[in-house]
Amino acid sequence: MLFRSLCGGTLAKAAAAGHRTVLVTATRGERGEVPDGLLRPGETLAARRSEELAAAADILGVARVVFLDYLDSGMRNTPANHAPGSFCSADIDEAAQRLAAVLRAEHAEVLTVYDDHGVYGHPDHIQIHRVGIRAAELAGTRFVFEATFNRDRIARMRADAALPPEPEVDGIDHTIGLPESEITTAVDVTGFIAPKRSAIAAHASQITEGSFFLEIPPDAFRQGFGTEWYRQRNVAAGGPRAHDLFG
């Protein structure tokens, strides 16, 4: 679900402009918490989340969804991080070869990954960063962008709204995103805010009734999520920000 909030608008915008978009997912999220009454009899969380992902991808115009089929590593500092078959414990080059095969088959020009601390410290998100960078090297994909949040903008918005500090939650790094000074690219997705929000809502196993993503008023959602932020690899920050991944 995080990827939809980080770059769902970019996916929809790229698809609308005629680009072929492909979503590669390392795991099926089977170690997540299961809301009471969510699953049908005999249904697994992995199956439900795969179904939700397909629905979200369809909303965003994604042409293909690929699973690398590693096991969910759970939250950081838990035994699942080191379980056999978990993505977090996978060999970087072996996993990168799987992703590179997709990049080559698709003749990918652009790859998006998470930033180097996985946006908020999730071990699988950090591994996606490492594997993605290596896969781009193997496949010769020149343009790599790290999807992130604008940490300074979030702080300003919280201050303007006089919100209290976020509660501490085990397994989450509250140093979220990257500082504004490190961001190279800001993509305006306000024209695609409706499919972005619908794609997030499609993840009912993670976005339950009363969720922030469902309750936030439309104008506030547009203000908070109408720009998507990236740090482009091998491009110095500090200059004029780009506004497109395909420039």
mmCIF file of C-alpha atoms in Angstrom, residues 10 14 76 143-144 152-153 182 194:
data_model
loop_
_atom_site.group_PDB
_atom_site.id
_atom_site.type_symbol
_atom_site.label_atom_id
_atom_site.label_comp_id
_atom_site.label_asym_id
_atom_site.label_seq_id
_atom_site.Cartn_x
_atom_site.Cartn_y
_atom_site.Cartn_z
ATOM 1 C CA THR A 10 2.924 9.018 -10.925
ATOM 2 C CA ALA A 14 2.526 7.928 -16.760
ATOM 3 C CA ARG A 76 12.112 -4.582 11.845
ATOM 4 C CA PHE A 143 17.127 6.321 -14.728
ATOM 5 C CA VAL A 144 16.477 5.299 -11.126
ATOM 6 C CA ASP A 152 10.400 19.063 5.844
ATOM 7 C CA ARG A 153 7.043 19.639 4.155
ATOM 8 C CA GLU A 182 18.001 15.934 -1.005
ATOM 9 C CA ALA A 194 -8.960 10.467 -7.384
#
